[in-house]
Amino acid sequence: MLALLADARGGLAVAELAGRLGVHRAAVYRLVATLERHGLVRRATDGRHRLATGVLALARGVAADLQAAALPVLPLLADELNATATLTVADGDEAVALLVVEPTRAPMHVAYRPGRRHRLAIGASGKAILAGRPVVAGEPAEIARARKRGYAESAGEIQPGAVGVAAPVSIDGWADASVGAVALSRFEVDAAVRVVAAAGAVAAALSDGA
């Protein structure tokens, strides 16, 4: 229900929610009442239901957990690869850079600020998130290859001349984040192995803290 309401800018009526969820209206009324009590859903004057500000607290909690899990990992990855290390999260059909850590010893490196967005289907970081999810009918072949390998690669898809490699942060077979590295030229070491290990370390830290 929360996912449906997040996608419906104008809100949804109980009948619409029941139809999309495939459940009886009585069940929807009970769900809505519970979510309203927790401040996650509100009923507007037009009778349609929309997300309430309580979801912001949940989102902050997830972001905080992700950042706490990734902060010890990204600086090590950045210096191992002499490349910019990133933690990227999915926001609908977009990928958003949540953390960006620059290497301390590289003479030149890619620099950009957290909050940078791009389509989820492009760039190693976005493609890695899709590869960390179950197979979708008609998905691009490169996503299937990335799923099989455990990491995704890109070259010049977001920034001309930049190359990237990223691996999904998968929890119970689903990824909403990825750990990656971006450089100005081909990596001189086995970057994929180290990126996969870093993503695994973040996933393990999240699981341990659950």
Tab-separated table of C-alpha atoms in Angstrom, residues 78 82-86 100-103 106-113 116 158-164 181-185 187:
chain	number	residue	atom	x	y	z
A	78	ALA	CA	38.851	4.310	-2.404
A	82	ASN	CA	42.928	4.923	-6.106
A	83	ALA	CA	39.416	5.735	-7.251
A	84	THR	CA	36.315	7.472	-5.950
A	85	ALA	CA	34.167	5.070	-3.926
A	86	THR	CA	30.407	5.507	-3.785
A	100	VAL	CA	31.027	9.756	-2.051
A	101	VAL	CA	34.563	9.140	-0.751
A	102	GLU	CA	37.574	10.368	-2.707
A	103	PRO	CA	40.967	8.612	-2.590
A	106	ALA	CA	45.537	9.437	-6.233
A	107	PRO	CA	46.998	12.362	-8.237
A	108	MET	CA	43.707	12.694	-10.152
A	109	HIS	CA	40.246	11.304	-9.521
A	110	VAL	CA	36.558	11.709	-10.334
A	111	ALA	CA	34.773	14.176	-8.041
A	112	TYR	CA	31.062	14.755	-7.553
A	113	ARG	CA	28.741	15.539	-4.685
A	116	ARG	CA	23.770	13.340	-7.870
A	158	ILE	CA	27.252	9.199	-17.073
A	159	GLN	CA	30.485	11.157	-17.345
A	160	PRO	CA	32.613	11.060	-20.505
A	161	GLY	CA	35.902	9.266	-19.922
A	162	ALA	CA	34.916	7.804	-16.559
A	163	VAL	CA	34.739	4.056	-15.954
A	164	GLY	CA	32.852	2.406	-13.142
A	181	ALA	CA	34.163	2.778	-7.678
A	182	VAL	CA	34.670	5.364	-10.422
A	183	ALA	CA	37.979	6.176	-12.113
A	184	LEU	CA	39.269	8.249	-15.014
A	185	SER	CA	40.848	5.235	-16.715
A	187	PHE	CA	41.517	0.055	-13.128
